[in-house]
PDB file of C-alpha atoms in Angstrom:
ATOM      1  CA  UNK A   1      45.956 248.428  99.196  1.00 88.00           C
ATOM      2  CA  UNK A   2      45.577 244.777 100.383  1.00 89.00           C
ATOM      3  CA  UNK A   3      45.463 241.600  98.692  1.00 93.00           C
ATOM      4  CA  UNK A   4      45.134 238.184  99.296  1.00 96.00           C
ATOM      5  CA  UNK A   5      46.731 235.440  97.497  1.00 96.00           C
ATOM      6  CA  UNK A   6      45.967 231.884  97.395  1.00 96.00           C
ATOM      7  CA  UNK A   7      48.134 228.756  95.776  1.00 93.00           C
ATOM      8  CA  UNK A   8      47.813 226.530  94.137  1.00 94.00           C
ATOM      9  CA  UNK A   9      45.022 227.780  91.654  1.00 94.00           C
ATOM     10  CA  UNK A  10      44.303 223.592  91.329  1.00 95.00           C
ATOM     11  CA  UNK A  11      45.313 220.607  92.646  1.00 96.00           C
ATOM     12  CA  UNK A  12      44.983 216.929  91.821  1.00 97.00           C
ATOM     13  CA  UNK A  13      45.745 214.574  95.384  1.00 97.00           C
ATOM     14  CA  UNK A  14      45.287 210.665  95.822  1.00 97.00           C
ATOM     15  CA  UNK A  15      43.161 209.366  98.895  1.00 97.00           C
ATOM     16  CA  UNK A  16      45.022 209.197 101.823  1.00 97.00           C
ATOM     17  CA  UNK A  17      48.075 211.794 100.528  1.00 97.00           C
ATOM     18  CA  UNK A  18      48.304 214.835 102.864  1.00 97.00           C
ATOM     19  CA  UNK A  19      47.128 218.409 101.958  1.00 96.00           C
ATOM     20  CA  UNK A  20      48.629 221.999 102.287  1.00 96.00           C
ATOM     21  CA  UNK A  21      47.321 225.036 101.297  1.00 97.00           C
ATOM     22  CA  UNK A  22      48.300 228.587 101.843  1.00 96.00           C
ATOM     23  CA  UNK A  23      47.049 231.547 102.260  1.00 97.00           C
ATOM     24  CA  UNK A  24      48.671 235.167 102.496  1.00 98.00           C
ATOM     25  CA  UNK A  25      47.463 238.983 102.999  1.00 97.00           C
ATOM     26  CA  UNK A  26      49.424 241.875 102.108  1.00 96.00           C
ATOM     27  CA  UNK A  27      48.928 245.403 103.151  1.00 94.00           C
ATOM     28  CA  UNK A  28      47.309 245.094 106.388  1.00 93.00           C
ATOM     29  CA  UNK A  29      47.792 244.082 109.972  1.00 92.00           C
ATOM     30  CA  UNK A  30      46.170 241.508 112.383  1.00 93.00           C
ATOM     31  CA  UNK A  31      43.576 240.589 110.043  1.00 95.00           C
ATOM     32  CA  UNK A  32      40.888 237.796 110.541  1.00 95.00           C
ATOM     33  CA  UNK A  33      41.130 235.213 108.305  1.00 97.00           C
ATOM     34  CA  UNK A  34      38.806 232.451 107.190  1.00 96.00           C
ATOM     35  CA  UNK A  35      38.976 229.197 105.382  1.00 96.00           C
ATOM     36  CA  UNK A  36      35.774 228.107 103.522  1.00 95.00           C
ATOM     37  CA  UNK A  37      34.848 225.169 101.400  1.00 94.00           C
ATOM     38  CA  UNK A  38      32.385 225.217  98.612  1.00 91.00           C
ATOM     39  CA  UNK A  39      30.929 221.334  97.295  1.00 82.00           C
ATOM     40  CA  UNK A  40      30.136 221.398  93.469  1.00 73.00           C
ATOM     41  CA  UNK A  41      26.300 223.567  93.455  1.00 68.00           C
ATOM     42  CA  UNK A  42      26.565 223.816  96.809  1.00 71.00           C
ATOM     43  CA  UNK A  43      27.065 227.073  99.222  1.00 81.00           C
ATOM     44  CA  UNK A  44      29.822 228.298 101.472  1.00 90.00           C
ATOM     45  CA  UNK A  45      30.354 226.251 104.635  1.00 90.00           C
ATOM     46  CA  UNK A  46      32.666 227.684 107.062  1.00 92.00           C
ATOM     47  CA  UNK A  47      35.600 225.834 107.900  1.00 94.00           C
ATOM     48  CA  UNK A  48      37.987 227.367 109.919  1.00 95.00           C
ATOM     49  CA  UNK A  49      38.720 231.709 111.250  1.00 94.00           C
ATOM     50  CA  UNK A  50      41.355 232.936 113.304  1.00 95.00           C
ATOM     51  CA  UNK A  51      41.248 236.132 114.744  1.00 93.00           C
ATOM     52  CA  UNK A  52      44.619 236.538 115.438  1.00 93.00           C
ATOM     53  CA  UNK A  53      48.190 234.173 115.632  1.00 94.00           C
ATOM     54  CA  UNK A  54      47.443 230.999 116.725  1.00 91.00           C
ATOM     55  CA  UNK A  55      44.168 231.445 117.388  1.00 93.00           C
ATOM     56  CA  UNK A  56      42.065 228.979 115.423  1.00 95.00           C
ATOM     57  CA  UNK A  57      38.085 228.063 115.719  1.00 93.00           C
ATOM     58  CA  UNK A  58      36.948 225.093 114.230  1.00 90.00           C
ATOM     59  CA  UNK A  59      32.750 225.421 112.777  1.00 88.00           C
ATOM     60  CA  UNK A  60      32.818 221.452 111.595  1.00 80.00           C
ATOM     61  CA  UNK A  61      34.557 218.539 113.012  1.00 69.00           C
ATOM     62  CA  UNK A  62      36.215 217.135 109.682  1.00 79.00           C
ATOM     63  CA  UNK A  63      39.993 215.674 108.479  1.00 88.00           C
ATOM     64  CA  UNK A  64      41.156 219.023 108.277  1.00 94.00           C
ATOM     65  CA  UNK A  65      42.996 221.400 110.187  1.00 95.00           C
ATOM     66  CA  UNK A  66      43.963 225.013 110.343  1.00 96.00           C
ATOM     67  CA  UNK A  67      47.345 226.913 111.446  1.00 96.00           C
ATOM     68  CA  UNK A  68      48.428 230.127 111.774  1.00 97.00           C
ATOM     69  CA  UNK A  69      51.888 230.562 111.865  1.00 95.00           C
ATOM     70  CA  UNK A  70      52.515 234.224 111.102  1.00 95.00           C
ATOM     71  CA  UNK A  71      50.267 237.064 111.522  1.00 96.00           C
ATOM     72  CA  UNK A  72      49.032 236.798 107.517  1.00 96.00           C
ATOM     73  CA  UNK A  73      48.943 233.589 106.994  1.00 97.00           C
ATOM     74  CA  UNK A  74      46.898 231.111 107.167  1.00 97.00           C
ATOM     75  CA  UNK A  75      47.248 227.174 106.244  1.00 97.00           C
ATOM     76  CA  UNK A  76      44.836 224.561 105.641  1.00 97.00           C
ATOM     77  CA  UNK A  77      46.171 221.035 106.226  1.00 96.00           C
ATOM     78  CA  UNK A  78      45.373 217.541 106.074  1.00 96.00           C
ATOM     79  CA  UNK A  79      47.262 214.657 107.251  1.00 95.00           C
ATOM     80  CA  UNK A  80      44.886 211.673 104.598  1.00 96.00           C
ATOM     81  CA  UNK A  81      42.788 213.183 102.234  1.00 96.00           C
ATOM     82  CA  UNK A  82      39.253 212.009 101.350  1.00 94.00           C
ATOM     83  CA  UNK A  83      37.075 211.717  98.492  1.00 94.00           C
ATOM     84  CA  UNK A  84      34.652 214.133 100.315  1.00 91.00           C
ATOM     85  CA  UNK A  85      37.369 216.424 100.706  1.00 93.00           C
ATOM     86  CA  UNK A  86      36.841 217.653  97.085  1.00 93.00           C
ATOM     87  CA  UNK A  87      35.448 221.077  96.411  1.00 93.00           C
ATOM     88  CA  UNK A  88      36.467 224.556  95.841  1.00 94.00           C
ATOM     89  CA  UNK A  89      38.339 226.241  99.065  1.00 96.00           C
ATOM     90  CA  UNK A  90      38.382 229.497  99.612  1.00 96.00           C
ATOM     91  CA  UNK A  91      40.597 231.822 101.869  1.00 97.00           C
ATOM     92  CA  UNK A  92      39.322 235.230 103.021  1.00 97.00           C
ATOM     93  CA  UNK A  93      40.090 238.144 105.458  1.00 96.00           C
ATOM     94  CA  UNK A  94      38.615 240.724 107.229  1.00 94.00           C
ATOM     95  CA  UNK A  95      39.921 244.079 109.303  1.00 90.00           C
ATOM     96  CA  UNK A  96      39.243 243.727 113.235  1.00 76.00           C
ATOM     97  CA  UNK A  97      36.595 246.338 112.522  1.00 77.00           C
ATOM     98  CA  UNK A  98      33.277 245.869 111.167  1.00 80.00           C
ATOM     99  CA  UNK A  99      34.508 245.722 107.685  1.00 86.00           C
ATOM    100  CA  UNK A 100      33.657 243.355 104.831  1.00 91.00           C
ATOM    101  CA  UNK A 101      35.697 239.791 104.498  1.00 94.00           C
ATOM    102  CA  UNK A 102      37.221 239.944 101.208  1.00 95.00           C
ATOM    103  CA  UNK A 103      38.074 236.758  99.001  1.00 96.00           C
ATOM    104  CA  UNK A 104      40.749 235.093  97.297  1.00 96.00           C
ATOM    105  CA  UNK A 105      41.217 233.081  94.326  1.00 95.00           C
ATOM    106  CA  UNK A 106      40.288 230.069  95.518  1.00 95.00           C
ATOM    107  CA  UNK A 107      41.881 226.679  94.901  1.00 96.00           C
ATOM    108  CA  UNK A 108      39.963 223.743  93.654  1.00 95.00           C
ATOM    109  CA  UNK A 109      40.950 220.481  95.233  1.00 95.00           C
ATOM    110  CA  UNK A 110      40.159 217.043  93.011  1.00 95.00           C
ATOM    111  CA  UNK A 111      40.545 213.739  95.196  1.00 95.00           C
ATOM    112  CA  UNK A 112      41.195 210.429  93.113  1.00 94.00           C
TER     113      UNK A 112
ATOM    114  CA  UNK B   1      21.182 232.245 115.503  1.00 79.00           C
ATOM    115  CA  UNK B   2      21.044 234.155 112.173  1.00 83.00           C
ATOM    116  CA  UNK B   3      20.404 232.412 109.106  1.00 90.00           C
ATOM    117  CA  UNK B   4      19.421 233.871 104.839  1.00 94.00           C
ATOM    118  CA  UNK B   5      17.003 232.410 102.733  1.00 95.00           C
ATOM    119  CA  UNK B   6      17.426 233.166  99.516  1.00 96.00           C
ATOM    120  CA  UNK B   7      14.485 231.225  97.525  1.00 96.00           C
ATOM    121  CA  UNK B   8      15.715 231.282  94.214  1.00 95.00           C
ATOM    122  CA  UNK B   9      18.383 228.605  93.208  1.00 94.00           C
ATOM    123  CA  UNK B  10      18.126 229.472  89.552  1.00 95.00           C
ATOM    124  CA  UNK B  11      17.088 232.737  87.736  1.00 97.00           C
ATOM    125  CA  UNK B  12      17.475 233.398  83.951  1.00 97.00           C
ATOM    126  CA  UNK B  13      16.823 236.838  82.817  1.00 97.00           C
ATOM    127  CA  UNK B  14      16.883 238.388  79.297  1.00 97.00           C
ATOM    128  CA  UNK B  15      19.742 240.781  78.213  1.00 97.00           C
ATOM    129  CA  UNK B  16      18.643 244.318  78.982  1.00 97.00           C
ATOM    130  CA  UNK B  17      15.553 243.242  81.481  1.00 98.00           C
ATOM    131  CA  UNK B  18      15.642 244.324  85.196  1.00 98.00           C
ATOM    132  CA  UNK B  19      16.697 242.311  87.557  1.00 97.00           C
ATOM    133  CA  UNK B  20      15.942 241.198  91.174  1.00 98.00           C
ATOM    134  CA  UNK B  21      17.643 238.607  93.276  1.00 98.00           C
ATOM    135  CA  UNK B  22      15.727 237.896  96.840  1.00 98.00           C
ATOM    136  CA  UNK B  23      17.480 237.315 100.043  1.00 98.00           C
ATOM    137  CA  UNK B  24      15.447 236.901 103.542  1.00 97.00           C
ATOM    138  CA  UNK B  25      17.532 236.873 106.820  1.00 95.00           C
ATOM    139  CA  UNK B  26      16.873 236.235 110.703  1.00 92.00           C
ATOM    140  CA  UNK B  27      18.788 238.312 112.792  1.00 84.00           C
ATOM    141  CA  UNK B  28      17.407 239.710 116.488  1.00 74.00           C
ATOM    142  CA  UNK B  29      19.254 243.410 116.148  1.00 79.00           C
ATOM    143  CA  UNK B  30      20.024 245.622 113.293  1.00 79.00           C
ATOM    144  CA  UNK B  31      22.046 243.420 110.945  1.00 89.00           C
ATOM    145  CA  UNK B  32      24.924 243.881 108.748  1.00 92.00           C
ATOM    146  CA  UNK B  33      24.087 242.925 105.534  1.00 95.00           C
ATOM    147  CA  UNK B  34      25.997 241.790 102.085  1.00 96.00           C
ATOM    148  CA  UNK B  35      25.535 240.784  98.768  1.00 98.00           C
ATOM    149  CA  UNK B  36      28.305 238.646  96.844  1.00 98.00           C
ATOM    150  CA  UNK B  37      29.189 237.863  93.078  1.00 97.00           C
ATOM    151  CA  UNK B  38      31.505 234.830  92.251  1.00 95.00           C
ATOM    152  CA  UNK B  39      31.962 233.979  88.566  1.00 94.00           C
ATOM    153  CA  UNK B  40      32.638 230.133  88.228  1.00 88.00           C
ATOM    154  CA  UNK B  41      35.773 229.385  88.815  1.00 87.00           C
ATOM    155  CA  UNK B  42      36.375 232.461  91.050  1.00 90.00           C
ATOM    156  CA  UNK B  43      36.497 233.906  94.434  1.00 93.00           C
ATOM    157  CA  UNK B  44      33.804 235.974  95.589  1.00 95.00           C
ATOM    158  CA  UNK B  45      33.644 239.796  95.220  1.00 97.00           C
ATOM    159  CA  UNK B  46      31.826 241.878  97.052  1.00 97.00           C
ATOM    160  CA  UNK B  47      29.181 243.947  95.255  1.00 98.00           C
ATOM    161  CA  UNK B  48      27.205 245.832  98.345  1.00 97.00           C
ATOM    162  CA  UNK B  49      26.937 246.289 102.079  1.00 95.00           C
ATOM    163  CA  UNK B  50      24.082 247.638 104.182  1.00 94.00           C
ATOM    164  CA  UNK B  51      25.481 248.673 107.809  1.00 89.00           C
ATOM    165  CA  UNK B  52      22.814 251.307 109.289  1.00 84.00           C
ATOM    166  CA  UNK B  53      21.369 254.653 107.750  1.00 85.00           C
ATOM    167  CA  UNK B  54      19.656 254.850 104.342  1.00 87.00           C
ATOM    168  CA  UNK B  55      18.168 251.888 103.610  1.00 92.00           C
ATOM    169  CA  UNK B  56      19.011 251.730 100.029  1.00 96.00           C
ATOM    170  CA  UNK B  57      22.430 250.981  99.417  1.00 97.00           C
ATOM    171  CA  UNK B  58      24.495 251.164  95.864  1.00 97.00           C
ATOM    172  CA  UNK B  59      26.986 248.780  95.084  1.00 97.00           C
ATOM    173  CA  UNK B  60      29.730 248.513  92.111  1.00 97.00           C
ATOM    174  CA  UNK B  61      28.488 247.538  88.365  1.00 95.00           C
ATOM    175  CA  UNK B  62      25.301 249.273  88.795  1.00 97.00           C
ATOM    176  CA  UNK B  63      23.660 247.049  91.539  1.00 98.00           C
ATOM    177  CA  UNK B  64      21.559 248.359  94.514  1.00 98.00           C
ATOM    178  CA  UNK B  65      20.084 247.123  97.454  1.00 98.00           C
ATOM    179  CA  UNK B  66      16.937 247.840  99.494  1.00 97.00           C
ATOM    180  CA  UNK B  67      16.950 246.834 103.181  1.00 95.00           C
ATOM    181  CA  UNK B  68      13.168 246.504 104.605  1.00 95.00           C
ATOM    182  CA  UNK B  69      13.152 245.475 108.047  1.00 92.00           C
ATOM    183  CA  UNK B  70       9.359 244.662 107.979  1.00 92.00           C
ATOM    184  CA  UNK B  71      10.114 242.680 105.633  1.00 94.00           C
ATOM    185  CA  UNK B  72      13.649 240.724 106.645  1.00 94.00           C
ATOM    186  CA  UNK B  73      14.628 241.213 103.459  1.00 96.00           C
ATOM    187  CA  UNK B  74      17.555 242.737 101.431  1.00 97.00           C
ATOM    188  CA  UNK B  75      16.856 242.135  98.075  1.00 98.00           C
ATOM    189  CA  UNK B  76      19.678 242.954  94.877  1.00 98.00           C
ATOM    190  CA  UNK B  77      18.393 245.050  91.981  1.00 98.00           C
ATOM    191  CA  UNK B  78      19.685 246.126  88.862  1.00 98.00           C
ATOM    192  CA  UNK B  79      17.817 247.889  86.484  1.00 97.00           C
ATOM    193  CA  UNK B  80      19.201 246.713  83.062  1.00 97.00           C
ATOM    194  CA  UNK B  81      21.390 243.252  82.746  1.00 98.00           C
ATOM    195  CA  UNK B  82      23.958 242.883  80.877  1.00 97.00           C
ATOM    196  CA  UNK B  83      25.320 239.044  79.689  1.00 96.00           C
ATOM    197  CA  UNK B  84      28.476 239.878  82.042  1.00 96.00           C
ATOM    198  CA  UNK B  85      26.162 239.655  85.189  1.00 97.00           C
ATOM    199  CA  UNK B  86      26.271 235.710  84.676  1.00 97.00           C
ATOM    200  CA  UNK B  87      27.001 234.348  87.926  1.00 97.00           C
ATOM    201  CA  UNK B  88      26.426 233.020  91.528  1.00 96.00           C
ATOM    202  CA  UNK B  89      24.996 236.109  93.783  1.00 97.00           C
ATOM    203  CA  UNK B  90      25.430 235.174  97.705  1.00 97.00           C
ATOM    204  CA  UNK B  91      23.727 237.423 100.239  1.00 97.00           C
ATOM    205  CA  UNK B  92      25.146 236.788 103.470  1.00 95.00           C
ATOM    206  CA  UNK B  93      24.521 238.752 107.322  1.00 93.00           C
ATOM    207  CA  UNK B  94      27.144 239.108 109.892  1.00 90.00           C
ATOM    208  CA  UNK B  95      26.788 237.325 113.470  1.00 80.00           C
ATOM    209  CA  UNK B  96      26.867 239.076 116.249  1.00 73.00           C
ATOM    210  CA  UNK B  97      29.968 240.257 117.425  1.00 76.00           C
ATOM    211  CA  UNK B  98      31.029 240.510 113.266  1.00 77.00           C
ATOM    212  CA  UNK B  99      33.520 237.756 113.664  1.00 82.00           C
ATOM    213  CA  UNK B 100      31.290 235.307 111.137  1.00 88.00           C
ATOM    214  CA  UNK B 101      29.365 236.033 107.706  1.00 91.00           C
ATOM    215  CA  UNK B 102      25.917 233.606 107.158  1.00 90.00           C
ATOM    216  CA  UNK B 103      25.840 232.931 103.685  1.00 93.00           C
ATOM    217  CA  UNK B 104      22.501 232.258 101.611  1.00 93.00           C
ATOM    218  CA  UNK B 105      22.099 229.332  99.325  1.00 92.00           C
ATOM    219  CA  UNK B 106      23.348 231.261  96.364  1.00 95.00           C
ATOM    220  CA  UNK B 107      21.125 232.240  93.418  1.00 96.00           C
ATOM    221  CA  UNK B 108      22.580 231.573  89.771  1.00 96.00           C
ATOM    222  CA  UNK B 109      21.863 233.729  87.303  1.00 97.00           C
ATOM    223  CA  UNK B 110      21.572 233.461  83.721  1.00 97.00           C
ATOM    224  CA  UNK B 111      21.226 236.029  81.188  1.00 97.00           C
ATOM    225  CA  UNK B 112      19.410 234.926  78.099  1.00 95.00           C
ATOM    226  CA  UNK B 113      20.157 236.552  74.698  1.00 91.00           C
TER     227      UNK B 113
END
């Protein structure tokens, strides 16, 4: 079966320090992926999907960025982080078909 | 471009008392159509989807679905509530060409003793 796997579960960054996050699926090929943000009470808001290695759409202009280095993975990256760059992220893929994006964990991002 | 309304940003519900969560999309064709649990803290889980066919759809932990096209609406049910069911319920549609969901708002719920 598949699975998707997010890290780190939290993290704590200064203003201005750079950001990595990762995302990984297991048990299936080509996937799409997605990064999404969610603000405290707020919805999703689409970040970033790829639909396939290297391939990366950007929804929002923002200080973040998107790779995909490897055909299940997916990073989200950020040279300076903001305050406004707090929130909840979430990773998520879908098959090529017209199939249901399933989650991750999530990782929840605190900017001080 | 497609959009969901749902109206309700808060909805508090005794234990054991039915349950229905609105959701109101725009969408020119047939859409694709999903409802969404996340506990806080969590990721989202996927509770239903309504592709084509019969228009009411079951989901896992007892939830169901009815998709009225008159209406633009795919509204959650479930018929008894349990205090588990606490949590953030996303309906969402898929754009044309299925490469992007549209999430709702989100509805909280809270079940009341």
């Amino acid at each position: 079966s598949q699975t998707i796997h997010q890290w780190p579960a939290t993290l704590v960054q200064p203003v201005g320090s750079p950001l990595s996050l990762e995302c990984t699926v297991e048990g299936t090929s080509n996937p799409n992926l997605y990064w999404y943000r969610q603000a405290a009470g707020r919805g999703l808001q689409l970040l970033f999907y790829s639909v396939g290695i290297g391939q990366i759409s950007s929804e929002v202009p923002q200080n973040l960025s998107a790779s995909r280095p490897q055909d299940r993975q997916f990073i989200l990256s950020s040279k300076k982080l903001l305050l406004s760059d707090s929130g909840f992220y979430l990773c998520a893929w879908k098959g090529q078909t017209n199939q249901p994006q399933h989650f991750g964990d999530g990782t929840r991002l605190s900017i001080l | 471009a497609q959009s969901v309304t749902q109206p309700d940003i808060h909805i508090t519900v005794s234990e054991g008392a039915s349950l229905e969560l609105r959701c109101n999309y725009s969408y020119g064709a047939t859409p694709y159509l999903f409802w969404y649990v996340q506990s806080p803290g969590q990721g989202l889980q996927l509770l239903l989807k309504y592709f084509s066919g019969d228009t009411l759809v079951q989901g896992i932990k007892g939830f169901e679905a009815e998709f009225k096209r008159s209406q633009s609406s795919f509204n959650l049910r479930k018929p008894s509530v349990h205090w588990s069911d606490a949590a953030e319920y996303f309906c969402a549609v898929a754009n044309t060409g299925f490469q992007k969901l549209v999430f709702g708002t989100g509805t909280r719920l809270l079940v009341s003793p």
